[in-house]
Coordinates of C-alpha atoms and ligand atoms in Angstrom, one line a residue:
M7 CA -25.4 19.6 10.3
R8 CA -24.9 19.4 14.0
W9 CA -22.0 21.6 13.9
N10 CA -23.5 23.6 16.8
E11 CA -22.0 20.8 18.8
A12 CA -18.7 21.1 17.0
S13 CA -15.8 23.2 18.1
D14 CA -13.1 24.9 16.2
S15 CA -9.9 22.9 17.0
T16 CA -7.9 24.2 19.9
D17 CA -6.0 21.0 20.4
P18 CA -2.3 22.1 20.1
S19 CA -1.5 18.6 18.7
T20 CA -3.7 19.2 15.7
P21 CA -1.5 19.9 12.7
V22 CA -1.7 23.2 10.9
L23 CA -2.5 22.4 7.3
F24 CA -1.0 24.0 4.3
G25 CA -0.2 27.1 6.2
T26 CA -3.6 28.7 6.1
K27 CA -4.0 28.5 2.4
G28 CA -7.6 27.5 1.5
L29 CA -8.3 26.5 5.1
V30 CA -11.5 27.9 6.5
R31 CA -11.5 26.1 9.8
S32 CA -10.6 22.9 11.6
V33 CA -13.5 21.2 13.4
Q34 CA -13.9 18.5 15.9
T35 CA -17.3 17.1 17.1
P36 CA -18.3 14.5 19.6
E37 CA -20.0 12.5 16.8
F38 CA -16.6 11.9 15.3
S39 CA -14.4 11.3 18.3
G40 CA -10.8 11.6 17.5
I41 CA -11.3 12.9 14.0
T42 CA -10.5 16.5 12.9
F43 CA -12.2 17.9 9.7
H44 CA -10.2 20.6 7.9
E45 CA -12.7 22.5 5.9
V46 CA -11.1 24.0 2.8
L47 CA -12.2 26.1 -0.2
A48 CA -11.0 24.2 -3.3
K49 CA -9.8 26.1 -6.3
S50 CA -10.6 23.2 -8.7
A51 CA -12.7 20.1 -8.6
L52 CA -11.8 18.0 -11.7
N53 CA -8.5 16.2 -11.6
K54 CA -7.1 15.1 -14.9
V55 CA -5.7 11.6 -14.9
P56 CA -2.3 11.5 -16.6
Q57 CA -2.3 10.0 -20.0
S58 CA 0.3 7.6 -19.0
S59 CA -2.0 6.1 -16.3
S60 CA -3.7 2.8 -16.9
M61 CA -6.9 4.1 -15.3
P62 CA -9.9 3.6 -17.6
F63 CA -11.2 7.1 -17.2
S64 CA -9.8 10.6 -17.7
W65 CA -11.2 12.7 -14.9
T66 CA -11.8 12.2 -11.2
V67 CA -13.4 14.2 -8.4
N68 CA -12.5 13.7 -4.7
P69 CA -14.4 15.7 -2.2
Y70 CA -12.3 14.4 0.7
R71 CA -8.6 13.8 1.4
G72 CA -7.9 11.3 4.1
C73 CA -10.4 8.6 4.9
S74 CA -12.0 7.6 8.2
H75 CA -12.7 4.1 6.8
A76 CA -9.0 3.6 7.9
C77 CA -8.3 0.5 5.8
V78 CA -4.9 -0.8 6.9
Y79 CA -3.9 -1.6 3.3
C80 CA -5.1 1.7 1.7
F81 CA -2.6 2.8 -0.9
A82 CA -3.9 6.4 -0.9
R83 CA -2.2 6.8 2.5
N84 CA 1.0 8.2 1.1
T85 CA -0.9 11.2 -0.4
H86 CA -1.3 12.6 3.1
R87 CA 2.4 13.2 3.2
Y88 CA 1.9 16.1 0.7
L89 CA -0.1 17.8 3.4
D90 CA 2.8 17.3 6.0
L91 CA 0.6 14.7 7.7
D92 CA 1.6 11.1 8.2
S93 CA 0.3 8.2 6.2
G94 CA -0.9 6.3 9.3
T95 CA -3.2 7.7 12.0
D96 CA -3.3 11.2 10.4
F97 CA -4.7 9.7 7.2
D98 CA -7.5 8.1 9.2
R99 CA -8.2 11.1 11.5
Q100 CA -7.2 14.3 9.8
V101 CA -9.7 14.6 7.0
V102 CA -9.7 17.5 4.5
V103 CA -13.2 18.5 3.3
K104 CA -13.6 20.5 0.1
I105 CA -16.7 22.3 1.2
N106 CA -17.3 24.2 -2.0
I107 CA -16.5 21.3 -4.4
A108 CA -20.0 21.1 -5.9
D109 CA -20.1 24.8 -6.9
V110 CA -16.5 24.7 -8.3
L111 CA -17.3 21.5 -10.2
A112 CA -20.5 23.0 -11.7
A113 CA -18.5 26.0 -12.9
E114 CA -15.8 23.8 -14.5
L115 CA -18.4 21.6 -16.2
A116 CA -20.1 24.7 -17.6
R117 CA -17.1 25.6 -19.7
P118 CA -17.7 25.2 -23.5
S119 CA -14.5 23.1 -23.6
W120 CA -16.0 20.4 -21.3
A121 CA -16.2 17.2 -23.5
R122 CA -18.5 15.2 -21.2
D123 CA -15.9 12.6 -20.5
H124 CA -16.5 10.0 -17.9
V125 CA -15.8 11.2 -14.4
A126 CA -14.9 8.7 -11.6
L127 CA -15.8 9.4 -8.0
G128 CA -14.0 7.5 -5.2
T129 CA -10.7 6.9 -6.9
N130 CA -8.5 8.4 -4.2
T131 CA -10.5 8.4 -1.0
D132 CA -14.0 7.2 -0.3
P133 CA -16.7 9.8 -1.2
Y134 CA -19.2 8.0 1.2
Q135 CA -17.0 7.9 4.2
R136 CA -18.7 8.9 7.4
A137 CA -18.1 12.7 7.0
E138 CA -20.4 12.6 4.0
G139 CA -23.3 12.1 6.3
R140 CA -22.7 15.5 7.7
Y141 CA -21.3 17.5 4.8
S142 CA -23.6 16.0 2.0
L143 CA -21.2 16.9 -0.8
M144 CA -22.2 14.1 -3.1
P145 CA -25.7 15.1 -4.0
G146 CA -24.3 18.4 -5.3
I147 CA -21.5 16.7 -7.2
I148 CA -23.9 14.2 -8.8
T149 CA -26.3 16.9 -9.7
A150 CA -23.6 19.1 -11.3
L151 CA -22.4 16.1 -13.4
A152 CA -26.0 15.2 -14.4
E153 CA -26.8 18.8 -15.4
Q154 CA -24.0 18.5 -18.0
S155 CA -25.0 15.0 -19.1
T156 CA -21.7 13.7 -17.9
P157 CA -21.2 9.9 -17.4
M158 CA -20.1 9.0 -13.9
S159 CA -19.0 6.1 -11.8
I160 CA -18.9 5.7 -8.1
L161 CA -16.8 3.3 -6.1
T162 CA -17.2 3.1 -2.4
K163 CA -17.3 1.0 0.8
G164 CA -19.9 3.4 2.3
T165 CA -23.4 2.3 2.9
L166 CA -24.3 6.0 2.9
L167 CA -24.6 5.5 -0.8
R168 CA -28.1 4.3 -0.1
R169 CA -29.2 7.9 0.7
D170 CA -28.3 9.0 -2.9
L171 CA -29.6 5.9 -4.7
P172 CA -33.0 7.6 -5.6
L173 CA -31.1 10.6 -7.0
L174 CA -28.7 8.3 -8.9
A175 CA -31.6 6.4 -10.4
R176 CA -33.2 9.6 -11.7
V177 CA -29.9 10.8 -13.1
A178 CA -29.3 7.4 -14.8
E179 CA -32.3 8.1 -16.9
D180 CA -30.2 10.6 -18.9
A181 CA -26.6 9.9 -18.3
P182 CA -24.7 6.7 -17.7
V183 CA -24.1 5.9 -14.0
E184 CA -22.0 3.0 -12.8
I185 CA -22.1 1.8 -9.2
S186 CA -19.4 -0.3 -7.6
M187 CA -19.1 -1.5 -4.0
S188 CA -15.8 -2.6 -2.5
I189 CA -16.2 -5.8 -0.4
A190 CA -13.1 -7.8 0.1
V191 CA -13.2 -9.4 3.5
H192 CA -16.0 -11.8 4.4
D193 CA -14.8 -12.7 7.9
D194 CA -16.3 -10.2 10.4
A195 CA -13.5 -10.1 12.9
L196 CA -10.9 -9.8 10.2
Q197 CA -12.9 -7.1 8.4
Q198 CA -13.2 -5.0 11.5
S199 CA -9.5 -5.3 12.2
L200 CA -8.4 -4.5 8.7
E201 CA -11.0 -1.9 7.9
P202 CA -12.0 -0.5 11.3
G203 CA -13.9 2.5 10.1
T204 CA -16.0 0.8 7.4
P205 CA -19.6 -0.5 7.5
T206 CA -19.8 -4.2 8.0
T207 CA -19.7 -6.6 5.0
K208 CA -23.4 -7.5 5.7
A209 CA -24.4 -3.8 5.5
R210 CA -22.4 -3.3 2.3
L211 CA -24.1 -6.4 0.7
A212 CA -27.5 -4.9 1.7
T213 CA -26.5 -1.7 -0.2
V214 CA -25.6 -3.8 -3.2
R215 CA -29.0 -5.3 -3.0
A216 CA -30.7 -1.9 -2.7
A217 CA -28.9 -0.6 -5.8
A218 CA -29.6 -3.8 -7.8
E219 CA -33.3 -3.5 -6.9
L220 CA -33.3 0.0 -8.4
G221 CA -32.0 -1.6 -11.7
F222 CA -28.3 -0.9 -11.4
D223 CA -25.9 -3.5 -12.6
V224 CA -23.6 -3.4 -9.5
T225 CA -20.0 -4.4 -9.7
V226 CA -18.4 -5.7 -6.5
F227 CA -14.6 -5.1 -6.1
M228 CA -13.0 -8.0 -4.3
M229 CA -9.9 -6.0 -3.6
P230 CA -7.5 -6.6 -2.1
I231 CA -7.3 -10.3 -1.8
M232 CA -4.6 -10.9 0.8
P233 CA -2.3 -13.9 0.8
K234 CA -3.1 -16.4 3.6
L235 CA -5.7 -14.1 5.0
T236 CA -8.5 -14.0 2.5
D237 CA -7.5 -16.3 -0.3
S238 CA -8.6 -19.7 1.0
R239 CA -11.1 -21.5 -1.3
D240 CA -13.7 -21.4 1.5
H241 CA -13.4 -17.6 1.9
L242 CA -13.5 -16.9 -1.8
E243 CA -16.4 -19.2 -2.3
S244 CA -18.5 -17.8 0.6
A245 CA -17.7 -14.3 -0.6
L246 CA -18.9 -15.0 -4.1
R247 CA -22.0 -16.8 -2.9
A248 CA -22.9 -13.8 -0.7
I249 CA -22.1 -11.3 -3.5
K250 CA -24.3 -13.2 -6.0
G251 CA -27.0 -13.5 -3.3
A252 CA -27.0 -9.7 -3.0
G253 CA -27.8 -9.3 -6.7
A254 CA -24.5 -8.0 -7.9
A255 CA -23.9 -8.3 -11.7
R256 CA -20.1 -9.0 -11.6
V257 CA -17.0 -9.0 -9.6
V258 CA -13.5 -7.6 -10.2
Y259 CA -10.7 -8.9 -8.1
G260 CA -7.1 -8.2 -7.4
A261 CA -4.3 -9.3 -5.1
L262 CA -3.0 -7.0 -2.4
H263 CA -0.8 -4.2 -3.6
L264 CA 1.5 -2.6 -1.0
R265 CA 2.9 0.8 -1.9
P266 CA 5.2 2.7 0.4
G267 CA 3.0 4.4 3.0
A268 CA 0.6 1.5 3.1
R269 CA 3.3 -1.1 3.3
E270 CA 4.7 0.0 6.7
W271 CA 1.2 0.3 8.1
F272 CA 0.2 -3.1 6.9
F273 CA 3.4 -4.8 8.1
E274 CA 2.8 -3.2 11.5
W275 CA -0.7 -4.7 11.5
L276 CA 0.7 -8.1 10.6
E277 CA 3.2 -7.9 13.4
R278 CA 0.4 -7.2 15.9
H279 CA -2.2 -9.6 14.6
R280 CA -0.6 -12.3 12.4
P281 CA 3.2 -12.2 13.2
E282 CA 3.7 -15.7 11.7
L283 CA 2.9 -14.2 8.2
L284 CA 5.2 -11.2 8.4
P285 CA 8.3 -12.9 7.0
R286 CA 6.3 -14.3 4.0
Y287 CA 4.9 -10.9 3.3
R288 CA 8.3 -9.2 3.6
R289 CA 9.6 -11.7 1.1
M290 CA 6.8 -11.3 -1.4
Y291 CA 6.7 -7.6 -1.4
A292 CA 10.5 -7.1 -1.0
G293 CA 11.2 -5.9 -4.5
S294 CA 7.8 -4.6 -5.6
S295 CA 4.5 -3.1 -4.5
Y296 CA 2.7 -6.0 -6.4
A297 CA 2.2 -9.6 -5.4
S298 CA 4.4 -11.9 -7.4
T299 CA 3.3 -13.0 -10.9
E300 CA 3.3 -16.6 -9.6
Y301 CA 0.9 -15.7 -6.8
R302 CA -1.4 -13.7 -9.1
R303 CA -1.5 -16.6 -11.5
W304 CA -2.3 -19.0 -8.7
L305 CA -5.0 -16.7 -7.4
S306 CA -6.6 -16.4 -10.9
E307 CA -6.6 -20.1 -11.3
R308 CA -8.3 -20.5 -8.0
I309 CA -10.9 -17.8 -8.3
N310 CA -11.9 -17.8 -11.9
P311 CA -13.7 -21.1 -11.9
L312 CA -15.6 -19.9 -8.8
I313 CA -16.5 -16.7 -10.5
D314 CA -17.8 -18.7 -13.5
R315 CA -19.8 -21.0 -11.2
Y316 CA -21.6 -18.0 -9.7
D317 CA -21.9 -16.3 -13.1
L318 CA -20.2 -13.2 -11.8
R319 CA -17.6 -12.9 -14.6
G320 CA -15.8 -9.6 -14.2
R321 CA -13.7 -8.2 -17.0
S322 CA -10.2 -7.0 -17.0
D323 CA -9.3 -3.5 -18.3
D324 CA -8.4 -5.1 -21.6
D325 CA -11.9 -6.4 -22.3
Y326 CA -14.1 -3.8 -20.7
P327 CA -16.0 -2.2 -23.5
A328 CA -19.4 -0.5 -23.0
T329 CA -21.1 -2.1 -20.1
S330 CA -24.6 -1.2 -19.2
R331 CA -25.1 0.6 -15.9
M332 CA -28.8 -0.1 -15.8
R333 CA -30.1 -3.3 -17.1
G334 CA -31.1 -3.1 -20.8
R335 CA -29.8 0.4 -21.4
P336 CA -26.7 1.7 -23.2
G337 CA -24.1 2.4 -20.7
L338 CA -20.8 3.5 -19.5
S339 CA -17.4 2.5 -20.5
R340 CA -15.4 0.9 -17.7
T341 CA -15.2 0.0 -14.1
P342 CA -12.8 2.2 -12.2
Q343 CA -10.1 1.3 -9.8
K344 CA -10.3 2.5 -6.3
A345 CA -7.6 3.8 -4.1
G346 CA -6.3 1.2 -1.8
E347 CA -7.3 -1.5 -4.2
P348 CA -5.0 -2.7 -7.0
A349 CA -5.8 -2.8 -10.7
P350 CA -7.9 -5.7 -11.7
T351 CA -5.9 -8.9 -12.1
Q352 CA -5.2 -9.4 -15.7
Q353 CA -6.0 -12.7 -17.3
L354 CA -2.9 -14.8 -16.8
A355 CA -2.8 -17.5 -19.4
A356 CA 0.2 -19.4 -18.0
P357 CA -0.2 -22.9 -16.9
S358 CA -1.0 -23.8 -13.3
Q359 CA 1.7 -23.2 -10.8
Q360 CA 2.0 -23.2 -7.0
A361 CA 1.9 -19.9 -5.2
L362 CA 5.3 -18.8 -4.1
F363 CA 4.3 -17.4 -0.7
Ligands
SF4_414 S1 -9.2 1.8 0.8 FE1 -10.8 3.2 0.3 S2 -12.3 3.1 2.0 FE2 -10.4 2.2 2.7 S3 -9.3 3.9 3.7 FE3 -8.6 3.9 1.6 S4 -9.9 5.3 0.5 FE4 -10.9 4.8 2.4

């Protein structure tokens, strides 16, 4: 690490987190201008997913809280409020780093009671956000899971995943590993505006290619698909063509989901960049965090034939039995849902209907 260039935070505007509980230090460095990393000692690593959840996995591990990828629509934003931080700029710039997470995880997995259930990485915030290049927490996490023959899945927008692909390929010899890349916006200017801290679409596609070349059956999450922004036939088709060209095995898609915390942030973005769409979005998301059933039905009717044409048939939660993570090998159970991205659109069997947007 180049933390010799870093400084402990003396900026009086930097929030004091959680009193001092668990906090080792807060750090700023010229490499990450405007971002403060709050290094903490975590007491636990594995998070149990509530039984009532529709998530297709039981456990998650999240090395970071907050995410410098800064996606405007991210629905993990609200979780920052539990730290007395805001769901807007603070979520993007005040990143909590669980510096001891690999050791804590290894100890938890060593318990005789550990049943080797599937563990999902990247369900709350992105494990390959930029900070991972400095803290390198993921190799320790992957190794801890592999040593206990625990199936794992990774969902990310981070091209830093490439660093760990050789390790993941070795681990996949003994335990199922599923890799998913989130790529929703295939218009460069729009992508940089909506996801300002993320690698480009092109770079993410190249990462898909690199994983596919190592034998992984990579899933691409086209989430969220945003009404009147990314749902045109041209956009969907060029996205699917590029995803197929990168060697992905399947796509999973879903319409924009706007929870409180993300909703205000997204509406503010619309007001600045696409004010003509604001009234329509306000109407669609007035009573629910989800896009209307009519819109989702319209979207599925538009995109499903294209997915079939490119032979990228994703599966909904309902029909996601064992999928192979490496071609020709027995594999892992299900593709996870990522924070900021809604659950996969279910198959909507109703007849064609115009979008009410
Ligand atoms: S959607 Fe994912 S990558 Fe984007 S800010 Fe949220 S956690 Fe980070």
